[in-house]
C-alpha angles and dihedrals in degrees: 000000000000089000090052092050090049090052091051090048091052091048091051091050090050091051091046093052091043090057102035107031099060091049092049092048091047090051091050091048091049091052090049089053089046090056089056091052089047090054089049089053091053091050095043116120096200128062092224094054093045091054091049094049096046090048090052089051090053093046090054097041114018091184093063095109096179088064091059090051094050094042088053091052090053091052088052089054088051090050089238097138095164092060090042091057092045093051092048092049090048090053092047090055086063097039115010091179098062106116099202092059089056089047090053090051089050091051093049093050092044092051088054092048093247093137101170093057091040091057092045094053095043094048089050089054090051091049088056095045120002093183097074101104094195090061089057090047090053091048088050092053092048093050091044090053087053089049090241090138097169091058090044091052091051092049094049091046089055091048092051093046089054096043119016101208126140094246091061092048089048091052090049095049091049093050089051090053091050088053089055091247091133101159093054092041092051092048093049091048093049091047088052093050092049093048103045138045113269096250091055094047098058093119090053092052087050092055090056091047090053092049095047092044107038114009112143086228108075095207089076095054115118113155097184093052090046093052091050090052092047092055092044092053092053090047092050092047090050093222143051116262129180095251096046095045090046091051090049087055088051090054094045090053090053088051089052096249096128095161093061091039092055092046093051094045089055089049090048090053092049091049091050092051090053096044122103095185102082124081111254094244091050093046092053092048094045093049090054092049094047093050091051089048090051089055091055092047090053086056088051094245120143118230133241132204089263090055100047112025 
């Protein structure tokens, strides 16, 4: 009898392995293939190919969370925020505790101007891992867009304390300037410029330009310094962009050169209309601000922070 039971036990084991093992092996093989597609996605030079490769990785291995994160980033680059949100939510169904998926959600909502949801998603990411500096940077940008400058300053300070790079110090100095804390902003920007190569400190130069051009406290105004900084920023960037040309116009107006300021503000508006880099809500808002600024320049009136930002 025992021998019969043993034979039945062996048969059951055989059936179990016959059913389970091939599926397990197939799943492992699929995830190995998925890793190859994931690597192709990382190496891809076109947005379209990257999206295709990361999607193939997910199709083969739905538990490959990093593929959801990177696919979402590619959808952001394609300005397809709806797909970005869907991919992030799909990933969170598998792992609701993965911070970068929440960060991606925050980015997607922010780029659409849905600030309440953007804050909620970004703060959740920080709850899960408060050492990701880019989550703090995103939170800083959101709060700055809401003109909650104290919260933005705190977020950028946290980002810089985690990762001491010039961009983070530039963001912090600019937020301080927007909060009318000019002395501290000027000090942070100058420390940044002294500590880092010029090309890496562009945001810090920009903070000084803003202070010298448009501070609400007149004692900081210095049009000539601001114009020098505006030209230096464009030189360091290697091209004219809407924000840098607009800020040069701001500086030229402070220096009393309203003809050049008007010309450059018109150029800034044209560059903004052509640009595909800005979120739609920001582009609409910035165009309105620049057109109002252009009207003041035509009346030969310099601009302040309240006028232009």
